[in-house]
Short mmCIF file of C-alpha atoms in Angstrom, two decimals:
data_model
loop_
_atom_site.label_atom_id
_atom_site.label_comp_id
_atom_site.label_asym_id
_atom_site.label_seq_id
_atom_site.Cartn_x
_atom_site.Cartn_y
_atom_site.Cartn_z
CA MET A 1 -20.74 38.19 43.43
CA ALA A 2 -17.49 37.20 45.06
CA SER A 3 -17.15 37.71 48.97
CA LEU A 4 -14.56 39.77 50.48
CA LYS A 5 -13.13 36.52 52.13
CA GLU A 6 -12.43 35.20 48.65
CA LYS A 7 -10.88 38.38 47.49
CA ILE A 8 -8.55 38.17 50.30
CA GLY A 9 -8.01 34.45 49.97
CA TYR A 10 -6.96 35.28 46.24
CA ALA A 11 -4.66 38.13 47.41
CA LEU A 12 -2.86 35.72 49.68
CA GLY A 13 -1.57 33.67 46.74
CA ASP A 14 0.46 36.65 45.47
CA ALA A 15 1.32 37.64 48.90
CA ALA A 16 3.22 34.31 49.08
CA ALA A 17 4.55 34.22 45.49
CA GLY A 18 5.03 37.96 44.80
CA GLY A 19 5.51 39.31 48.32
CA ILE A 20 7.84 36.67 49.77
CA THR A 21 9.43 34.15 47.41
CA TRP A 22 9.66 36.38 44.23
CA LYS A 23 10.52 39.40 46.26
CA VAL A 24 13.33 37.86 48.07
CA MET A 25 14.59 36.28 44.82
CA SER A 26 14.49 39.50 42.82
CA ILE A 27 16.05 41.68 45.47
CA ALA A 28 18.39 39.52 47.71
CA PHE A 29 19.43 36.81 45.37
CA PRO A 30 22.05 38.62 43.05
CA LEU A 31 23.73 40.11 46.28
CA PHE A 32 23.24 36.91 48.10
CA PHE A 33 24.78 34.56 45.53
CA THR A 34 27.94 36.79 44.92
CA ASN A 35 28.58 38.31 48.45
CA VAL A 36 27.31 35.41 50.71
CA PHE A 37 26.96 32.22 48.97
CA GLY A 38 30.05 32.72 46.89
CA LEU A 39 29.28 32.39 43.38
CA THR A 40 31.36 34.16 40.73
CA VAL A 41 29.59 36.88 38.78
CA ALA A 42 29.82 34.70 35.76
CA ASP A 43 28.16 31.92 37.57
CA THR A 44 25.31 34.08 38.82
CA ALA A 45 24.54 35.50 35.31
CA THR A 46 24.71 32.08 33.71
CA LEU A 47 22.46 30.47 36.38
CA MET A 48 19.69 32.99 35.70
CA LEU A 49 20.14 32.75 31.96
CA ILE A 50 19.91 28.90 32.00
CA ALA A 51 16.72 29.24 34.30
CA ARG A 52 15.14 31.47 31.54
CA MET A 53 15.70 28.88 28.92
CA PHE A 54 14.03 26.39 31.24
CA ASP A 55 11.24 28.51 31.72
CA VAL A 56 10.54 29.04 28.15
CA VAL A 57 9.60 25.31 27.91
CA THR A 58 8.04 24.62 31.33
CA ASP A 59 5.70 27.89 31.59
CA PRO A 60 3.63 27.25 28.50
CA LEU A 61 3.52 23.38 29.11
CA MET A 62 2.40 24.20 32.58
CA GLY A 63 -0.35 26.40 31.35
CA SER A 64 -1.54 23.89 28.83
CA LEU A 65 -1.52 21.15 31.54
CA ALA A 66 -3.38 23.31 34.11
CA ASP A 67 -6.07 23.88 31.44
CA ARG A 68 -6.66 20.25 31.13
CA THR A 69 -6.72 19.31 34.93
CA GLN A 70 -9.95 17.85 36.20
CA SER A 71 -10.25 17.14 39.88
CA ARG A 72 -12.61 17.44 42.82
CA TRP A 73 -10.88 20.84 43.76
CA GLY A 74 -11.45 22.16 40.15
CA THR A 75 -8.93 22.95 37.23
CA TYR A 76 -6.42 25.39 38.83
CA ARG A 77 -6.85 25.21 42.69
CA PRO A 78 -5.38 21.76 43.14
CA TRP A 79 -2.00 23.09 41.95
CA LEU A 80 -2.00 25.70 44.70
CA ILE A 81 -3.33 23.14 47.38
CA PHE A 82 -0.63 20.54 46.60
CA GLY A 83 2.09 22.80 45.37
CA ALA A 84 2.21 24.88 48.54
CA VAL A 85 4.51 22.77 50.57
CA PRO A 86 7.40 22.13 47.71
CA LEU A 87 7.40 25.87 47.12
CA GLY A 88 8.20 26.67 50.72
CA VAL A 89 10.65 23.89 51.26
CA ILE A 90 12.68 24.51 48.02
CA PHE A 91 12.68 28.32 48.77
CA ALA A 92 14.16 27.69 52.17
CA LEU A 93 16.87 25.29 50.91
CA LEU A 94 17.82 27.86 48.15
CA LEU A 95 18.74 30.30 50.93
CA TYR A 96 20.96 27.91 52.77
CA THR A 97 24.65 28.04 52.07
CA PRO A 98 26.45 24.57 52.17
CA ASP A 99 29.97 24.09 53.32
CA PHE A 100 31.09 23.08 49.90
CA GLY A 101 33.85 24.11 47.62
CA PRO A 102 33.32 26.13 44.46
CA VAL A 103 32.15 23.14 42.22
CA GLY A 104 29.82 21.79 44.82
CA LYS A 105 28.30 25.28 45.57
CA ARG A 106 27.69 25.78 41.75
CA ILE A 107 25.81 22.23 41.61
CA TYR A 108 23.82 23.10 44.67
CA ALA A 109 22.83 26.49 43.50
CA TYR A 110 21.95 25.44 39.83
CA THR A 111 19.92 22.35 41.10
CA LEU A 112 17.92 24.27 43.61
CA TYR A 113 17.44 27.28 41.58
CA LEU A 114 16.00 25.29 38.61
CA LEU A 115 13.73 23.39 41.13
CA MET A 116 12.53 26.59 42.52
CA MET A 117 11.61 27.91 39.06
CA ALA A 118 9.86 24.61 38.26
CA VAL A 119 7.64 24.58 41.42
CA TYR A 120 7.06 28.45 41.30
CA THR A 121 5.59 27.81 37.64
CA ALA A 122 3.64 24.92 38.91
CA VAL A 123 1.85 27.18 41.57
CA ASN A 124 1.86 30.61 39.97
CA VAL A 125 0.62 29.77 36.36
CA PRO A 126 -2.61 28.10 37.91
CA TYR A 127 -2.83 30.97 40.31
CA GLY A 128 -2.79 33.61 37.66
CA SER A 129 -5.29 31.47 35.60
CA LEU A 130 -7.75 31.43 38.42
CA LEU A 131 -8.59 35.07 37.52
CA GLY A 132 -10.20 33.92 34.29
CA VAL A 133 -12.58 31.34 35.97
CA MET A 134 -13.61 32.97 39.30
CA THR A 135 -15.84 35.62 37.54
CA GLU A 136 -16.94 36.83 34.07
CA ASP A 137 -17.71 40.29 35.27
CA ASP A 138 -14.93 42.70 33.78
CA ASN A 139 -15.09 45.08 36.93
CA GLU A 140 -14.93 42.20 39.37
CA LYS A 141 -11.73 40.89 37.56
CA ASN A 142 -10.20 44.35 37.91
CA GLN A 143 -11.21 44.19 41.69
CA PHE A 144 -9.53 40.57 42.06
CA SER A 145 -6.45 41.86 40.20
CA SER A 146 -6.33 44.90 42.38
CA PHE A 147 -6.46 42.63 45.60
CA ARG A 148 -3.77 40.46 44.08
CA MET A 149 -1.34 43.41 43.87
CA VAL A 150 -2.23 44.82 47.06
CA GLY A 151 -1.58 41.45 48.77
CA ALA A 152 1.64 41.05 46.83
CA TYR A 153 3.00 44.69 47.67
CA ALA A 154 1.64 44.64 51.27
CA MET A 155 3.51 41.38 51.95
CA GLY A 156 6.60 42.72 50.20
CA PHE A 157 6.56 45.71 52.33
CA ILE A 158 6.31 43.57 55.51
CA THR A 159 9.21 41.22 54.12
CA LEU A 160 11.61 43.88 53.14
CA LEU A 161 11.13 46.30 56.05
CA SER A 162 11.47 43.67 58.46
CA PHE A 163 14.41 41.82 56.96
CA PRO A 164 17.53 43.87 58.47
CA TYR A 165 15.80 43.62 61.92
CA LEU A 166 15.26 39.88 61.60
CA GLN A 167 18.83 39.33 60.56
CA LYS A 168 19.99 41.26 63.79
CA LEU A 169 17.62 39.16 65.70
CA VAL A 170 18.96 35.92 64.32
CA GLY A 171 22.39 36.90 64.71
CA GLY A 172 25.51 34.78 63.56
CA THR A 173 27.02 35.01 60.23
CA GLU A 174 25.30 36.31 57.09
CA ALA A 175 24.86 32.63 55.71
CA HIS A 176 23.19 31.79 58.87
CA GLN A 177 20.80 34.66 58.80
CA TYR A 178 19.85 33.93 55.34
CA ALA A 179 19.21 30.18 56.11
CA VAL A 180 16.98 30.84 59.11
CA LEU A 181 14.84 33.60 57.46
CA GLY A 182 14.62 31.26 54.33
CA ALA A 183 12.99 28.65 56.54
CA ALA A 184 10.75 31.04 58.20
CA LEU A 185 9.66 32.84 55.05
CA GLY A 186 9.33 29.49 53.34
CA GLY A 187 6.87 28.27 55.87
CA LEU A 188 4.85 31.39 55.65
CA ALA A 189 4.59 31.17 52.05
CA THR A 190 3.30 27.58 52.18
CA ILE A 191 0.54 28.52 54.50
CA MET A 192 -0.41 31.46 52.42
CA THR A 193 -0.50 29.50 49.36
CA LEU A 194 -2.59 26.75 50.70
CA ALA A 195 -5.09 29.16 52.15
CA CYS A 196 -5.60 30.74 48.55
CA GLY A 197 -6.30 27.29 47.12
CA LEU A 198 -8.90 26.56 49.80
CA LEU A 199 -10.65 29.90 50.07
CA THR A 200 -11.03 30.60 46.32
CA LYS A 201 -13.93 29.27 44.08
CA GLU A 202 -13.92 28.34 40.34
CA ARG A 203 -17.29 29.50 39.05
CA LEU A 204 -16.72 29.19 35.37
CA LYS A 205 -16.00 26.08 33.47
CA PRO A 206 -13.31 26.25 30.87
CA VAL A 207 -14.10 25.22 27.27
CA ARG A 208 -11.60 22.30 27.11
CA ALA A 209 -10.01 20.87 24.05
CA GLU A 210 -10.66 17.11 24.05
CA LYS A 211 -7.21 16.06 23.40
CA PHE A 212 -3.65 17.70 24.02
CA SER A 213 -2.60 19.48 20.76
CA LEU A 214 0.15 21.95 19.73
CA LYS A 215 -2.62 23.98 18.09
CA PRO A 216 -3.05 26.33 21.16
CA PHE A 217 0.58 27.07 20.92
CA GLY A 218 0.37 28.01 17.35
CA ASP A 219 -2.77 30.11 17.98
CA LEU A 220 -0.86 32.14 20.58
CA PHE A 221 1.38 33.51 17.64
CA LYS A 222 -1.64 34.47 15.74
CA ASN A 223 -2.99 36.45 18.60
CA LYS A 224 -1.84 40.02 18.23
CA PRO A 225 -3.00 41.26 21.51
CA TRP A 226 -1.14 38.34 23.27
CA ILE A 227 1.97 39.13 21.54
CA TYR A 228 1.88 42.82 22.54
CA LEU A 229 0.80 42.06 26.03
CA THR A 230 3.72 39.55 26.34
CA LEU A 231 6.26 41.95 25.31
CA ILE A 232 4.90 44.74 27.59
CA GLY A 233 4.98 42.09 30.49
CA ILE A 234 8.54 41.38 29.81
CA CYS A 235 9.34 45.12 29.75
CA THR A 236 7.44 45.75 33.11
CA ASN A 237 9.52 43.11 34.79
CA PHE A 238 12.75 44.23 33.16
CA PHE A 239 12.06 47.81 34.62
CA ASN A 240 11.48 46.20 38.15
CA GLY A 241 14.17 43.56 37.77
CA PHE A 242 17.02 46.05 37.06
CA ARG A 243 15.92 48.25 40.14
CA TYR A 244 15.56 45.16 42.43
CA ALA A 245 18.70 43.31 41.39
CA VAL A 246 20.90 46.25 41.71
CA ALA A 247 19.52 47.79 44.90
CA GLY A 248 21.78 45.85 47.22
CA TYR A 249 24.79 46.94 45.33
CA LEU A 250 23.71 50.52 45.23
CA LEU A 251 23.44 50.69 49.06
CA GLU A 252 26.56 48.85 49.56
CA TYR A 253 28.81 50.70 47.20
CA CYS A 254 27.21 53.83 46.11
CA LEU A 255 26.11 54.96 49.62
CA HIS A 256 28.86 53.22 51.48
CA GLY A 257 26.47 50.53 53.20
CA ASP A 258 23.49 50.87 55.60
CA VAL A 259 22.13 54.24 56.36
CA THR A 260 20.93 54.90 59.77
CA VAL A 261 18.56 57.82 60.17
CA SER A 262 16.88 58.40 63.59
CA GLY A 263 17.09 54.80 64.54
CA LEU A 264 15.76 53.56 61.28
CA ILE A 265 18.11 51.33 59.52
CA ILE A 266 17.79 51.84 55.66
CA ASN A 267 19.40 48.84 53.98
CA TYR A 268 18.70 47.72 50.47
CA THR A 269 15.46 45.96 51.49
CA VAL A 270 14.18 48.80 53.51
CA PHE A 271 15.08 51.23 50.61
CA MET A 272 12.89 49.29 48.29
CA THR A 273 10.16 48.91 51.11
CA PHE A 274 9.11 52.52 50.47
CA GLY A 275 8.31 51.63 46.90
CA GLU A 276 6.27 48.56 48.02
CA VAL A 277 4.09 50.37 50.42
CA THR A 278 3.46 52.93 47.58
CA CYS A 279 2.73 50.23 45.08
CA MET A 280 0.32 48.75 47.58
CA ILE A 281 -1.79 52.08 48.07
CA PHE A 282 -1.76 52.92 44.29
CA GLY A 283 -2.43 49.21 43.25
CA GLY A 284 -5.68 49.60 45.45
CA LEU A 285 -6.50 52.82 43.61
CA SER A 286 -5.85 51.50 40.15
CA PRO A 287 -9.41 50.45 39.26
CA LYS A 288 -10.70 53.92 40.07
CA PHE A 289 -7.83 55.45 38.14
CA THR A 290 -8.53 53.38 35.19
CA LEU A 291 -12.33 54.40 35.34
CA TRP A 292 -11.28 58.04 35.69
CA VAL A 293 -9.00 58.12 32.55
CA GLY A 294 -11.38 56.01 30.56
CA SER A 295 -9.53 52.80 29.46
CA LYS A 296 -6.84 50.55 30.66
CA ARG A 297 -4.49 51.33 27.79
CA LYS A 298 -4.61 55.06 28.68
CA ALA A 299 -4.33 54.31 32.44
CA PHE A 300 -1.10 52.13 31.56
CA THR A 301 0.50 54.64 29.55
CA TYR A 302 0.12 57.65 32.19
CA ALA A 303 1.52 55.16 34.68
CA ALA A 304 4.48 54.40 32.54
CA ILE A 305 5.35 58.00 31.97
CA ILE A 306 5.42 58.55 35.62
CA CYS A 307 8.01 55.75 35.95
CA ALA A 308 10.09 57.16 33.22
CA VAL A 309 10.24 60.63 34.47
CA PHE A 310 11.26 59.92 38.03
CA SER A 311 13.76 57.17 36.88
CA VAL A 312 15.65 59.87 35.00
CA ILE A 313 15.60 62.37 37.68
CA PHE A 314 17.09 59.66 40.02
CA PHE A 315 20.15 59.56 37.77
CA PHE A 316 21.08 63.17 38.50
CA VAL A 317 21.04 62.94 42.46
CA PRO A 318 24.59 62.86 43.87
CA MET A 319 25.75 59.35 45.30
CA ASP A 320 25.89 60.58 48.83
CA PRO A 321 24.16 59.25 52.01
CA ALA A 322 23.09 62.89 52.77
CA TYR A 323 20.72 62.73 49.87
CA ILE A 324 19.02 59.65 51.15
CA TRP A 325 15.59 61.16 51.60
CA VAL A 326 15.66 62.71 48.27
CA LEU A 327 16.33 59.11 46.81
CA VAL A 328 13.70 57.62 48.90
CA ALA A 329 11.32 60.17 47.53
CA LEU A 330 12.18 59.46 43.91
CA VAL A 331 11.74 55.59 44.67
CA ILE A 332 8.18 56.39 46.10
CA LEU A 333 7.34 58.68 43.10
CA THR A 334 8.41 55.99 40.58
CA SER A 335 6.43 53.33 42.54
CA ILE A 336 3.17 55.40 42.03
CA GLY A 337 3.50 54.47 38.17
CA VAL A 338 4.28 50.84 39.09
CA GLY A 339 1.38 50.57 41.61
CA LEU A 340 -1.05 51.88 38.95
CA TYR A 341 0.11 49.74 35.95
CA SER A 342 0.62 46.30 37.85
CA PRO A 343 -2.92 45.26 38.39
CA LEU A 344 -3.84 46.30 34.87
CA LEU A 345 -1.32 43.88 33.34
CA TRP A 346 -3.16 40.82 34.90
CA SER A 347 -6.56 42.15 34.12
CA MET A 348 -5.46 42.73 30.54
CA TYR A 349 -4.22 39.04 30.31
CA ALA A 350 -7.85 38.07 31.38
CA ASP A 351 -9.09 40.21 28.36
CA VAL A 352 -6.72 38.51 25.94
CA ALA A 353 -7.83 35.11 27.39
CA ASP A 354 -11.50 36.01 26.57
CA TYR A 355 -10.46 37.17 23.12
CA ALA A 356 -8.63 33.88 22.41
CA THR A 357 -11.74 31.82 23.62
CA GLU A 358 -13.97 33.77 21.41
CA LYS A 359 -11.75 33.43 18.34
CA ASN A 360 -10.64 29.89 18.69
CA GLY A 361 -13.67 28.22 20.46
CA THR A 362 -11.74 26.56 23.22
CA SER A 363 -10.14 27.90 26.46
CA SER A 364 -6.50 28.61 26.59
CA THR A 365 -6.69 30.61 29.81
CA GLY A 366 -3.90 28.74 31.63
CA LEU A 367 -1.57 28.81 28.60
CA ILE A 368 -2.04 32.67 28.16
CA PHE A 369 -1.67 33.46 31.82
CA SER A 370 1.46 31.23 31.78
CA SER A 371 2.92 33.75 29.44
CA GLY A 372 2.38 36.38 32.06
CA THR A 373 4.26 34.09 34.54
CA MET A 374 7.10 33.41 31.95
CA ALA A 375 7.39 37.19 31.22
CA GLN A 376 7.82 37.80 35.13
CA LYS A 377 10.56 35.39 35.32
CA PHE A 378 12.12 36.26 32.08
CA GLY A 379 12.32 39.87 32.57
CA THR A 380 13.31 39.69 36.19
CA ALA A 381 15.97 36.93 35.86
CA ILE A 382 17.50 38.26 32.61
CA SER A 383 17.66 41.71 34.09
CA GLY A 384 19.38 40.26 37.27
CA SER A 385 21.83 38.33 35.00
CA LEU A 386 22.56 41.57 33.12
CA VAL A 387 23.14 43.35 36.28
CA ALA A 388 25.76 40.72 37.36
CA LEU A 389 27.34 40.70 33.76
CA LEU A 390 27.64 44.43 33.55
CA LEU A 391 29.07 44.87 37.20
CA GLY A 392 31.60 42.21 36.24
CA ILE A 393 32.53 44.19 33.13
CA ALA A 394 32.95 47.35 35.36
CA GLY A 395 35.20 45.69 37.54
CA PHE A 396 33.24 43.68 40.26
CA TYR A 397 34.45 40.15 41.08
CA SER A 398 33.27 37.51 43.54
CA GLY A 399 33.95 33.74 44.12
CA THR A 400 34.69 31.03 46.56
CA ASP A 401 38.28 30.25 47.54
CA GLU A 402 39.75 26.77 48.07
CA ASN A 403 38.75 26.89 51.74
CA GLY A 404 35.08 27.50 50.70
CA GLN A 405 35.24 31.21 51.83
CA THR A 406 33.43 33.83 49.84
CA VAL A 407 35.76 36.40 48.19
CA VAL A 408 34.82 39.87 46.81
CA ASN A 409 37.26 41.92 44.91
CA ILE A 410 36.64 45.32 42.97
CA THR A 411 39.23 46.40 40.57
CA ASN A 412 37.52 49.79 39.52
CA MET A 413 35.29 51.05 42.23
CA GLU A 414 34.33 54.28 40.29
CA ALA A 415 33.13 52.31 37.23
CA VAL A 416 31.14 49.86 39.47
CA ARG A 417 29.48 52.75 41.27
CA GLU A 418 28.56 54.53 38.00
CA MET A 419 27.24 51.38 36.52
CA THR A 420 25.21 50.59 39.60
CA TRP A 421 23.70 54.08 39.46
CA ALA A 422 22.72 53.80 35.84
CA LEU A 423 21.29 50.30 36.26
CA PHE A 424 18.95 51.65 38.88
CA SER A 425 17.69 54.63 36.71
CA ILE A 426 18.74 55.15 33.06
CA PHE A 427 18.51 51.44 32.10
CA PRO A 428 14.99 51.10 33.57
CA ALA A 429 13.88 54.50 31.95
CA ILE A 430 14.98 53.18 28.47
CA ILE A 431 12.84 50.10 29.07
CA VAL A 432 9.87 52.16 30.07
CA LEU A 433 10.04 54.00 26.73
CA ILE A 434 9.81 50.85 24.78
CA MET A 435 6.84 49.71 26.90
CA ILE A 436 4.95 53.04 26.04
CA PHE A 437 5.51 52.43 22.48
CA LEU A 438 4.15 48.70 22.83
CA ILE A 439 1.10 49.78 24.89
CA HIS A 440 0.24 52.30 22.06
CA LYS A 441 0.28 49.43 19.57
CA TYR A 442 -1.89 47.05 21.83
CA PRO A 443 -5.12 46.34 19.95
CA ILE A 444 -7.67 45.87 22.80
CA LYS A 445 -9.28 49.08 23.57
CA LYS A 446 -10.90 48.23 26.95
#
């Protein structure tokens, strides 16, 4: 029986990765790159696409490498212990804006972003795989998964809610604010990741293949549950990715900037914070909800329907700051569904890993969980790339002039506003409908 301390320790891993680094990358990076750093819309879209092709190779290789790691710290934990510092340092550097021209900035952004993806993979794939070796009890796996989601959403809530106030506290230019906050948040992510590696335990020994082989990669594509779950994982991250990537533009151009209500500054990070705290609460309730409805598949389906319904309703609310609390309410209601299905996804990956071990005779836990991380990065970054591309088509332009200054120009404001609104509501709703179809086809009935 795992202790509460260990469950909290495991939660710290995703508090760092999901609640700090990935949350800031998902929400702040598109707007940061175009409006602060000074990349063009095309560069921002291309950067994220190239990073995805990079991840297609590195994620499964990392999973296979993690499965074969043997050390005094275990199989997966050493990657967290020794990857903690690089994760924080590279994250901090990525939020720094150097005094370069257009070409120099492009090289800097591409290099640091790819390095960030590599180190995130080296830490988060083993972190996810830990769930497969900490316990063999299915209910306890759900509990660990729930703690993980609560940790991610709780830290995401703290990060996003405090962001505008920390910016004011730091002062100076926006570039200076992002650089200072990047260093502070990167340091915190390092401490949390290290604590996760030191506080968790590996109780089960993976059934290792003797030599490296391409067979486990081939076996994945014969694993029907894995195929469906990977597609579902991509869809969940497309859903979140569209909403997070466009939130900054939504506040800036649809609601005419930050909205202040009774002293509360509602900028794009705070706007999404309401969803984070909702996800945290309902992520904690997810195991009980699953027991109540009778299966993970049913629970996932009901949660997805909630997301689809309230995303469509959001589209019909007027683009007016006077409706800010209606919009916040819809973000909260949509996030109930996200909070309920998020822990289920990682618990289902553990089910798929168990299925693969039983079918093939050797463990591919790291490889299978790496597909979850790949789906996370693929869905989030491709959606972010599409947001940049579609806003560019609608009439949004950004770049760096010959003096190294960031330039933003909008040729068709109405089209940009309408595209932004649809990217936050209708596009995610369509993705959820695809997700519901896929979960209906998912063959594991637990």
